Coordinates of C-alpha atoms in Angstrom, one line a residue:
Chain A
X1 CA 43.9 -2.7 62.7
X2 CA 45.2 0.8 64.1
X3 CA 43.3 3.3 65.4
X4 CA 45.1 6.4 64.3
X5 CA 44.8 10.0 65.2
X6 CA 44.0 12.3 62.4
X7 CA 42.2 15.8 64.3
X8 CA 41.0 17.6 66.9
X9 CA 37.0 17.2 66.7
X10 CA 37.3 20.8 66.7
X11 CA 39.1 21.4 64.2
X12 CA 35.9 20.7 62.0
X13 CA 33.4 23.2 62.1
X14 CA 29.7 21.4 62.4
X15 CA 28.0 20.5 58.6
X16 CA 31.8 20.7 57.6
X17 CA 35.0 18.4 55.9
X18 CA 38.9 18.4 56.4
X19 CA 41.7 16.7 54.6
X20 CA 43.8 14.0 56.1
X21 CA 46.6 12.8 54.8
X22 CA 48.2 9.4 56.4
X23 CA 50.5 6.5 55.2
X24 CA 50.6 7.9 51.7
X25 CA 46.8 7.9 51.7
X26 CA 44.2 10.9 52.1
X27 CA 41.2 11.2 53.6
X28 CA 38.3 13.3 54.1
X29 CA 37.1 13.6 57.5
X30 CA 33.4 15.2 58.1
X31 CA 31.6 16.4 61.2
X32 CA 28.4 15.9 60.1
X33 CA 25.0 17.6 61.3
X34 CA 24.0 15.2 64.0
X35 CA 27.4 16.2 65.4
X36 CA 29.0 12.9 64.6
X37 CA 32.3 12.5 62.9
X38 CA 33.0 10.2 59.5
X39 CA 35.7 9.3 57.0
X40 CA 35.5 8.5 53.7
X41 CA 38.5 8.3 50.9
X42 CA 40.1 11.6 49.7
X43 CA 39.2 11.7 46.5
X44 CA 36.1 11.5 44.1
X45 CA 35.7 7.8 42.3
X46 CA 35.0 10.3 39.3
X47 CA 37.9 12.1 38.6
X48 CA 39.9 11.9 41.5
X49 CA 39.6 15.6 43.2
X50 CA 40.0 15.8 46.9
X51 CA 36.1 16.3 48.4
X52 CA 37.5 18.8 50.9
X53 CA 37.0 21.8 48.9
X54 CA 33.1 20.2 48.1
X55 CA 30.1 21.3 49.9
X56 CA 28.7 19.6 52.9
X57 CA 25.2 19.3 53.4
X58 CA 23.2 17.2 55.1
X59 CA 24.9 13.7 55.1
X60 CA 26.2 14.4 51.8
X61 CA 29.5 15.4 49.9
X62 CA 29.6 17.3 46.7
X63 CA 32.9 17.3 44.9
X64 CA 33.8 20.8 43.9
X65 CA 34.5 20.4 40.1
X66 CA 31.5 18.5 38.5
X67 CA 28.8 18.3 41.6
X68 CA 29.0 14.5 42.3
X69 CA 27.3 13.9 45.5
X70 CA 28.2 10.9 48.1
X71 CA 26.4 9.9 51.4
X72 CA 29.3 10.2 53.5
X73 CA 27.7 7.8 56.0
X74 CA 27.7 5.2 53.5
X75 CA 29.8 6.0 50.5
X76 CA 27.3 5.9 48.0
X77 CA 27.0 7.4 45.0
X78 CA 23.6 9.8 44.0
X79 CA 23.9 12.0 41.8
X80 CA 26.3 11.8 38.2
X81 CA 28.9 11.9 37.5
X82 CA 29.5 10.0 40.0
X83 CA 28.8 5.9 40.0
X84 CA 31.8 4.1 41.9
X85 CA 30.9 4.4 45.5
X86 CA 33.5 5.6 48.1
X87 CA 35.3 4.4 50.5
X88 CA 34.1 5.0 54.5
X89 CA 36.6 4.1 57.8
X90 CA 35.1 4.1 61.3
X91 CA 35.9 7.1 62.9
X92 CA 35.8 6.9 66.8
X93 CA 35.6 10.4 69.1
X94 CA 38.6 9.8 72.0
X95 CA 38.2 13.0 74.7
X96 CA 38.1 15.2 71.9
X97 CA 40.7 13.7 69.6
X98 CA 39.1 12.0 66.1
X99 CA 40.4 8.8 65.5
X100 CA 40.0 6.6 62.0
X101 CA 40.4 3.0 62.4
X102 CA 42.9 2.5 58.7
X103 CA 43.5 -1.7 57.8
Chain B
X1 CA 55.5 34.4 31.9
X2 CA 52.2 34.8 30.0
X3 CA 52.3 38.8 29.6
X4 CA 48.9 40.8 29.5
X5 CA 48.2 42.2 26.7
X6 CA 45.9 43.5 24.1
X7 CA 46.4 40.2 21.8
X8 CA 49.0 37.9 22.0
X9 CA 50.6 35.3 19.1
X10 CA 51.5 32.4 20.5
X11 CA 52.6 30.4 17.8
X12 CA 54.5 31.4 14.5
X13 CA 52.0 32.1 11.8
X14 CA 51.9 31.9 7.8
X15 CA 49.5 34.2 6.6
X16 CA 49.9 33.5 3.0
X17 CA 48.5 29.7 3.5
X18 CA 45.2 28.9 4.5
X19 CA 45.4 27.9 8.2
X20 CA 45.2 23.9 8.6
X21 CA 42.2 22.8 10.5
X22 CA 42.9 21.6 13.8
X23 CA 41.8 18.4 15.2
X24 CA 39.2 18.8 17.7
X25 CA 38.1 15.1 17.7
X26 CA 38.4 13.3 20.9
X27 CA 39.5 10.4 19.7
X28 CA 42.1 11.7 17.3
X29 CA 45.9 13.0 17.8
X30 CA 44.7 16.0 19.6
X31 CA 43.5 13.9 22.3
X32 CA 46.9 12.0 22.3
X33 CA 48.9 15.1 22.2
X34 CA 47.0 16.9 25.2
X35 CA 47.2 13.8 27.2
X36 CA 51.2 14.4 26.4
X37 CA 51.3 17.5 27.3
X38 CA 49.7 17.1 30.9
X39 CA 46.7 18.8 29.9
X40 CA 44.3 16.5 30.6
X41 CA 42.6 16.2 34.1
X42 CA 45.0 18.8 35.5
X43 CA 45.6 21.2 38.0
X44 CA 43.6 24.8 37.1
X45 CA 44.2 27.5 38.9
X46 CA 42.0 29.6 41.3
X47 CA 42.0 32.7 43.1
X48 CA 42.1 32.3 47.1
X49 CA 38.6 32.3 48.6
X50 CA 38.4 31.7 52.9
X51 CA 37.4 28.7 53.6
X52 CA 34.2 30.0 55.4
X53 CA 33.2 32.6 52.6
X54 CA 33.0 30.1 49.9
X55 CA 30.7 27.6 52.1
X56 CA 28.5 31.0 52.3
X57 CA 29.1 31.1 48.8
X58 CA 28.2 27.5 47.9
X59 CA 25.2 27.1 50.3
X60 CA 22.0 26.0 48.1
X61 CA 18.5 27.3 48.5
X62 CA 15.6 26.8 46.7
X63 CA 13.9 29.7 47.0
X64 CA 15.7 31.8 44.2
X65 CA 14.8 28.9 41.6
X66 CA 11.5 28.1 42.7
X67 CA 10.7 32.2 42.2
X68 CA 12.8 32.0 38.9
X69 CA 11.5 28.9 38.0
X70 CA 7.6 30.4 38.5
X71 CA 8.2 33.0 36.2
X72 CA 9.5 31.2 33.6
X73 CA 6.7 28.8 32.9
X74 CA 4.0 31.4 34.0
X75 CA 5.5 33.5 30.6
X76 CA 5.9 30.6 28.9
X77 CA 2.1 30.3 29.5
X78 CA 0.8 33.8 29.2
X79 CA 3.2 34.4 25.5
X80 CA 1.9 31.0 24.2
X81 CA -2.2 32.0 25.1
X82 CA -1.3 35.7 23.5
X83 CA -0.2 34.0 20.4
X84 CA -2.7 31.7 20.2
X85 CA -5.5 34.1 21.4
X86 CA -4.0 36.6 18.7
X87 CA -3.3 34.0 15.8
X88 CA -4.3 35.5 12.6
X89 CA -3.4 39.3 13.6
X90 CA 0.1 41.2 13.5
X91 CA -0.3 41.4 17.4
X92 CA 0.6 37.3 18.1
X93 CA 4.1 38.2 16.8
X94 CA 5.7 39.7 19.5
X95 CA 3.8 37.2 22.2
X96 CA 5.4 34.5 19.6
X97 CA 9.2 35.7 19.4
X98 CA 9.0 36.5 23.5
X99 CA 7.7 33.0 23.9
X100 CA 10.6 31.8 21.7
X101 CA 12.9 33.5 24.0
X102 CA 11.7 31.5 27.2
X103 CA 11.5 28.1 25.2
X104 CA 14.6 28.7 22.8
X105 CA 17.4 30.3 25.0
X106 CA 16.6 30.4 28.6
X107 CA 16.2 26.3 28.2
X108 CA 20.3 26.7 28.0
X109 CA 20.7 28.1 31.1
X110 CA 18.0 26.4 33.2
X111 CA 19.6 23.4 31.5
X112 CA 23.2 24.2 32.3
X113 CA 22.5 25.3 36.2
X114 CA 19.9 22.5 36.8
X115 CA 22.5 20.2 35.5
X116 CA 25.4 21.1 38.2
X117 CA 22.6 20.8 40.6
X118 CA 23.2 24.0 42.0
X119 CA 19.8 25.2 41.2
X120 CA 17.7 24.0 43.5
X121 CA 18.3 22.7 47.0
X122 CA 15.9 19.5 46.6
X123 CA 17.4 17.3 44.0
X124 CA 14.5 16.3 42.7
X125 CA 13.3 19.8 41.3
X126 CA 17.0 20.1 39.4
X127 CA 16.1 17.2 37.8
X128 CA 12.7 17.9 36.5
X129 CA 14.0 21.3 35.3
X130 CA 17.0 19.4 34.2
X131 CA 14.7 17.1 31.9
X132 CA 12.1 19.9 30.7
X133 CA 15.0 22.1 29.3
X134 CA 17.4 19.4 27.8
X135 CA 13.9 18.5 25.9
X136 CA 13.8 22.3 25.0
X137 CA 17.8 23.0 24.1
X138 CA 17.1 19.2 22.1
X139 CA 20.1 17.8 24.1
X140 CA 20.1 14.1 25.5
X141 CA 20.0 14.9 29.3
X142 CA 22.6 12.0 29.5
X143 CA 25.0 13.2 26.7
X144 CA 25.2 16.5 28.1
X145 CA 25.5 15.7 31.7
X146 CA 29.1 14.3 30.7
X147 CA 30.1 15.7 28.1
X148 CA 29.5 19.2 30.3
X149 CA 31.4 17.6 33.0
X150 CA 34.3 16.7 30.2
X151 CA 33.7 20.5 29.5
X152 CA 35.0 21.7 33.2
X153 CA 37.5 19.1 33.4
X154 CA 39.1 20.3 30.1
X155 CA 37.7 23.6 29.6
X156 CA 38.8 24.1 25.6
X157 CA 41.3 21.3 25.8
X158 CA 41.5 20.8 22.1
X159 CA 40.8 16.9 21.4
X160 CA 39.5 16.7 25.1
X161 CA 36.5 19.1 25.3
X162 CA 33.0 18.1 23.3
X163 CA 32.1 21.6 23.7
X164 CA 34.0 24.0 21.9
X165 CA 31.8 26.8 20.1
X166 CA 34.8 28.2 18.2
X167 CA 36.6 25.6 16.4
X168 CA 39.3 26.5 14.2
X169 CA 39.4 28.1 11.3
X170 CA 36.2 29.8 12.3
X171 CA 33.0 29.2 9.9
X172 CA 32.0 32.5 9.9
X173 CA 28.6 31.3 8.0
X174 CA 27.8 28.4 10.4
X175 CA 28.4 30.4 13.6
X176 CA 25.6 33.1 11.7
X177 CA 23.4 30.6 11.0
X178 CA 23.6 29.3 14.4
X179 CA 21.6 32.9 15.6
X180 CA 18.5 30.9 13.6
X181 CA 19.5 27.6 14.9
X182 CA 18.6 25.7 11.2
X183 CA 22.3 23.7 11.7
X184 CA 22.6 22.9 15.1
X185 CA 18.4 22.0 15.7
X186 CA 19.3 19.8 12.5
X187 CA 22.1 17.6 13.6
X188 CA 20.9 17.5 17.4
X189 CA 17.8 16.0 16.1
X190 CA 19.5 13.7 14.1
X191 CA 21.7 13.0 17.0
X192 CA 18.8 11.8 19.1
X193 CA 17.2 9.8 16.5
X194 CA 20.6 8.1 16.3
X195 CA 20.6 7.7 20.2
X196 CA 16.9 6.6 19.9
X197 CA 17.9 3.7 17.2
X198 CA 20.4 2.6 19.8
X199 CA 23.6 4.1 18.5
X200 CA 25.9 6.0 20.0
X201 CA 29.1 7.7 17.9
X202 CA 32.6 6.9 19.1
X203 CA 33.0 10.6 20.5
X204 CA 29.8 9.9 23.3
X205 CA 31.6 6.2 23.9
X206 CA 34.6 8.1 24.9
X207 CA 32.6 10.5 27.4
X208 CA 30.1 8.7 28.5
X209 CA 30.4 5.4 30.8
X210 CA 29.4 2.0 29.1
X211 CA 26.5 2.0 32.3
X212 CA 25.0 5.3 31.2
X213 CA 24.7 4.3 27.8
X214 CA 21.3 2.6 27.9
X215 CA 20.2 5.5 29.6
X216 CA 20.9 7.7 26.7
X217 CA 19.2 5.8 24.4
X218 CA 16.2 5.5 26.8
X219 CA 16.1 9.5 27.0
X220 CA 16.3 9.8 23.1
X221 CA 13.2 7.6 23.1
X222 CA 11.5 9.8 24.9
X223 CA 12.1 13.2 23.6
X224 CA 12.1 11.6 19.9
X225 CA 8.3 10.2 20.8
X226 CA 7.2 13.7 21.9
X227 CA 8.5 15.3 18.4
X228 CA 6.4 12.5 16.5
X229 CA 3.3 13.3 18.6
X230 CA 3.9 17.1 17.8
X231 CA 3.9 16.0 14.2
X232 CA 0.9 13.7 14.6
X233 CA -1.1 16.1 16.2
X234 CA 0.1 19.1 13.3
X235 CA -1.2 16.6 10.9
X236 CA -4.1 15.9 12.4
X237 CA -5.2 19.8 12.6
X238 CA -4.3 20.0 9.0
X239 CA -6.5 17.0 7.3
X240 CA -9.1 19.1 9.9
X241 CA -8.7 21.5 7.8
X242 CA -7.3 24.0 10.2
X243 CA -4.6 25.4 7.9
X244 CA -2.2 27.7 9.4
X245 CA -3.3 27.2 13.0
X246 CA -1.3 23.3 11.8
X247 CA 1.7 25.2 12.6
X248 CA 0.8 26.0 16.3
X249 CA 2.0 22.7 17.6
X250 CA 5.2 23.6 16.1
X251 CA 5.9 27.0 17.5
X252 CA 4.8 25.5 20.7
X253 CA 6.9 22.6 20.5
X254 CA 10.7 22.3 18.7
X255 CA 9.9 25.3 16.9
X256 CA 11.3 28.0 19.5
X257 CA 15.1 26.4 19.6
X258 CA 14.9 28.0 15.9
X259 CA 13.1 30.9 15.8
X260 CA 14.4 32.0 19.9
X261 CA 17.9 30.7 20.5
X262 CA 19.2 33.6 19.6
X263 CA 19.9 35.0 22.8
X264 CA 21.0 31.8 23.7
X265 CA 23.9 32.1 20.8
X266 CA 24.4 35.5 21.9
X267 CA 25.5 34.9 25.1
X268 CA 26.9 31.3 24.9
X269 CA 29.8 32.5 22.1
X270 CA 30.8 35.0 24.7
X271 CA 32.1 32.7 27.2
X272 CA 35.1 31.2 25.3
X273 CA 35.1 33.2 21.7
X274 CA 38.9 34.6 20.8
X275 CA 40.3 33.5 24.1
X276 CA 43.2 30.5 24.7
X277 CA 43.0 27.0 24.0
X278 CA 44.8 24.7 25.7
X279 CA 45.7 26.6 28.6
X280 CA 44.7 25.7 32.4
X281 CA 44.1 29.2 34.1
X282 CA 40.1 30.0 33.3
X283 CA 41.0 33.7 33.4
X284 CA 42.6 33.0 30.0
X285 CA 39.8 30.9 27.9
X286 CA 36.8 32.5 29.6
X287 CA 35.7 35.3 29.7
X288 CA 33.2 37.9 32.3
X289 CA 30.4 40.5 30.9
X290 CA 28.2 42.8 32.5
X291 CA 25.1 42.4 31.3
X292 CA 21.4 44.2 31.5
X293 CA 19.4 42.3 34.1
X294 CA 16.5 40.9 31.5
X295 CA 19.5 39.5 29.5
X296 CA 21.7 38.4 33.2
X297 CA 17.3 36.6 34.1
X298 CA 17.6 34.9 30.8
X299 CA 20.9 33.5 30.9
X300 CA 20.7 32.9 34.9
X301 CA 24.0 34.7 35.4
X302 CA 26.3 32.5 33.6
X303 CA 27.8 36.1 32.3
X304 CA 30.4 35.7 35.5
X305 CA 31.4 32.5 33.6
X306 CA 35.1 32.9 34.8
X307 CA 33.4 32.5 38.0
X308 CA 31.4 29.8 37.4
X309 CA 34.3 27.6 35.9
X310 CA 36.5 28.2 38.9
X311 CA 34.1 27.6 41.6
X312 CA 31.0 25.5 39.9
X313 CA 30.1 24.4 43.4
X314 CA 28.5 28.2 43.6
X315 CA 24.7 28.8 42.3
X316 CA 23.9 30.9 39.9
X317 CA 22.1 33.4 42.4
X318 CA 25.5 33.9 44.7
X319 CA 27.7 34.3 41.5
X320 CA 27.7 38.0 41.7
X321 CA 28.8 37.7 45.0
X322 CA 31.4 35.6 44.2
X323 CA 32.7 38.1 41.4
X324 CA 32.7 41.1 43.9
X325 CA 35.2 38.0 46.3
X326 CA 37.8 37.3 43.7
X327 CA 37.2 40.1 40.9
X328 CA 40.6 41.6 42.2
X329 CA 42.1 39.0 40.4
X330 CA 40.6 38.4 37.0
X331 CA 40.4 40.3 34.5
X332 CA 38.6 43.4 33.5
X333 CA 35.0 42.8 32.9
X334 CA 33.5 43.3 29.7
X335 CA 31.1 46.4 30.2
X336 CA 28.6 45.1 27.9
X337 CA 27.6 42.6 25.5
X338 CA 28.2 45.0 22.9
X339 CA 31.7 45.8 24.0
X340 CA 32.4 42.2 24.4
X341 CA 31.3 41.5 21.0
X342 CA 33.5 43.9 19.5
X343 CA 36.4 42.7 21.4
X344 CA 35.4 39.2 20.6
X345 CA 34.7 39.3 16.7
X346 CA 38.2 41.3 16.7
X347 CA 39.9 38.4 18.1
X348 CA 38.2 35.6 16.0
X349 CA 39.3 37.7 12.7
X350 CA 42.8 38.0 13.6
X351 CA 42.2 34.5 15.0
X352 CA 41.6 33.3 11.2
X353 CA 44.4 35.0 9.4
X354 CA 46.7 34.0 12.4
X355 CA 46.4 30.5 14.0
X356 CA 47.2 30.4 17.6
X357 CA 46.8 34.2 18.4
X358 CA 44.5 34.4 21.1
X359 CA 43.8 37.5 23.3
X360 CA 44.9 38.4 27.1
X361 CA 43.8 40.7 28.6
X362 CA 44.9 42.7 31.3
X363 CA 44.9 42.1 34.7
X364 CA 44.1 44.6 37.1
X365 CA 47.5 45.4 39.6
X366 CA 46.0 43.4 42.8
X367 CA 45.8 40.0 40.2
X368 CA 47.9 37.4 40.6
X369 CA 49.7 37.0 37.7
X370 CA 48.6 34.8 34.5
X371 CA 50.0 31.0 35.7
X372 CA 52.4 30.5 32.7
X373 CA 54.2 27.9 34.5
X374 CA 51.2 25.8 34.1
X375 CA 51.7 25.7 30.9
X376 CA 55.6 25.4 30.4
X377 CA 55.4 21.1 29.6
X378 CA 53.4 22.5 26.5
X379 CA 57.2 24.1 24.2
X380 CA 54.8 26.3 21.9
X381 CA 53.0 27.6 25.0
X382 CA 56.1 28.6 26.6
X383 CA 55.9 32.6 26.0
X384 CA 58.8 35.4 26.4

């Protein structure tokens, strides 16, 4: 079970997501308000659009094209269209370098 | 390259035959054929937005909507006491058609924005207003809630979207009618009676998830129940002898979405009427009007609707923000709804003697250029 590195932590602005792409597989990485860092899977368990382009706000992801929202903490689906939960890795802060622990 | 233009055919045309109607069914060849075609589910395009204005552009207050929202039921209030206080004189009408106007059309809107959830911060308020208006527009908040997410996947993806205003060949008749409502209030009532009984048709199976289905039914229970108690209650005034104060409950309640939708239908055929089907650039199959500001309160801004179908992450408050961002590279604006119109009624005439013409219009010389190559796995698409 790798650790990998994906970012720098500060290449995420605060109450904000990236992409990652890694082993054929993509990510998005958040830096959420309490200034921790999490992962979840890529794409929305809707219709499969990358949450990167959504809004972050709170401890929530909205997907861009039909306003889905996840707890990115968690995974969990709230709000339609969205009702297959998401994915989360554990994320780990090493001296300023964001690592996502991928099985 | 898809060329700008004042019109464009797309397709070779008979004009001495009646044009065949197309399918628009999502469960028949249409939906096979766009799923062919790579239509379905696919890559649209969008104009470049920094990364930082759009989160400006997407942030969510509640503010705007609580002030909007304020206003909207205090007139709802004030035009329903002027009609009742005035009942029996000439001066109830206008407190009557105004209060149609905020039951019957801006339910659309407040439906429409509270659905994407981009209302309202607290997601608890864009569900009551949700709720309140799908009861008004007589829409199952369930139904709706996919079948307007099908809507932005496939945005007039023929056999793919359940919410196509102009189908073709036009009805010029039922698309009059639909200024009074009589048609549509009649089969979405019968549509939630159906959903109240328990049945769903094969065209809400195929949008909406098996687990949301006894939720739609639920819903139609409700909004059916609060009809029949309209009804009861119109009765009841009646054997009371009451006579024409029985109709009260009726222009409080269902009536409206008849007698005050039509600035609902006004606006809502702009946003797709005699532009492309089947294409996947939303400067092509929607389309941007200027509009007065009691009209732009009404409607809640959806008049930037290539904006809103590109980025529906952005409330309706910040979309004429996000117009003056990207309006470099759409289209023209209409400069009114009576210049839109004109263009519009234009197209869907030609539209009718020749299927597949659809118009394109210009771009201005900053745009990027129409994205043809999205299209070029569809043969008939493929322009000169």
């Amino acid at each position: 079970m790798p650790w990998i590195d994906a970012c720098a932590s500060d290449d995420i602005e605060e109450e904000d997501v990236i992409r990652w792409d890694h082993g054929g597989q993509t990510f998005a990485i958040y830096h959420g308000a309490d200034g921790a860092f999490y992962c979840t899977d890529g794409l929305c368990t809707h219709e499969q659009v990358h949450l990167a382009d959504g809004l972050v706000m709170d401890f929530e992801i909205e997907c861009p094209r039909h306003n889905g929202v996840f707890d990115y903490r968690s995974g969990k689906a709230l709000r339609a269209p969205v009702c297959v939960d998401l994915a989360t890795y554990e994320v780990r802060d090493v001296d300023g370098r964001i690592e996502v622990l991928i099985e | 390259m898809l060329r700008a233009g004042e019109g464009t055919a797309i397709a070779p045309s008979d004009t001495s035959a009646a044009p065949a109607p197309r399918d628009y069914t999502l469960t028949g060849p249409s939906a096979r054929q766009a799923a062919e075609r790579g239509l379905v589910a696919a890559e649209w395009y969008h104009s470049d937005v920094p990364r930082k204005k759009m989160k400006e552009l997407m942030a969510r207050r509640d503010g705007p909507a609580l002030r909007d929202s304020a206003i909207w039921i205090g007139l709802h209030v004030l035009f329903a006491a002027g009609g009742i206080w005035f009942w029996g004189s000439w001066i109830a009408v206008p407190f009557w058609l105004a209060y149609g106007v905020l039951y019957g059309s801006a339910c659309d809107a407040r439906w429409h924005e509270c659905g994407h959830g981009t209302a309202f911060r607290t997601r608890w308020m864009n569900d009551v207003v949700y709720h309140i208006a799908s009861f008004q527009v007589i829409r199952n908040p369930v139904n709706w809630r996919w079948s307007h997410a099908r809507h932005h996947t496939d945005t007039i993806i023929v056999g793919r979207d359940a919410e196509i205003a102009w189908m073709h060949p036009v009805k010029l008749a039922l698309k009059a009618l639909a200024y009074v409502g009589i048609h549509d209030v009649w089969t979405s009532l019968g549509g939630l009676v159906r959903n109240a009984a328990g049945k769903l048709s094969a065209e809400e199976k195929e949008y909406i998830p098996q687990s949301e289905w006894h939720k739609a039914v639920f819903w139609a229970r409700w909004h059916v129940a609060i009809y029949a108690a309209t009804v009861l209650v119109a009765l009841g005034m009646l054997l009371a002898g009451m006579g024409w104060k029985a109709t009260i409950p009726f222009l409080l309640i269902g009536g409206p979405r008849v007698y005050g939708c039509w600035h609902m239908i006004m606006t809502g055929l702009l946003q797709h009427g005699g532009l492309a089907e089947d294409v996947l650039d939303h400067r092509l199959n929607s389309r941007t009007v200027y509009m007065n500001p009691v009209s732009r309160w009404i409607y809640w801004n959806m008049n930037y609707h290539v904006e809103h179908h590109m980025f529906p992450m952005v409330p309706y408050y910040a979309l004429p923000a996000l117009h003056e961002v990207i309006k470099h590279d759409l289209p023209s604006p209409n400069t009114s709804i009576w210049q839109a119109y004109r263009e519009m009624i234009r197209a869907v005439m030609r539209q009718r003697r020749e299927p597949g013409y659809y118009l394109v219009r210009e771009l201005p010389a900053t745009a990027r250029p129409y994205q043809g190559q999205l299209h070029a796995a569809v043969p008939e698409r493929a322009m000169a």
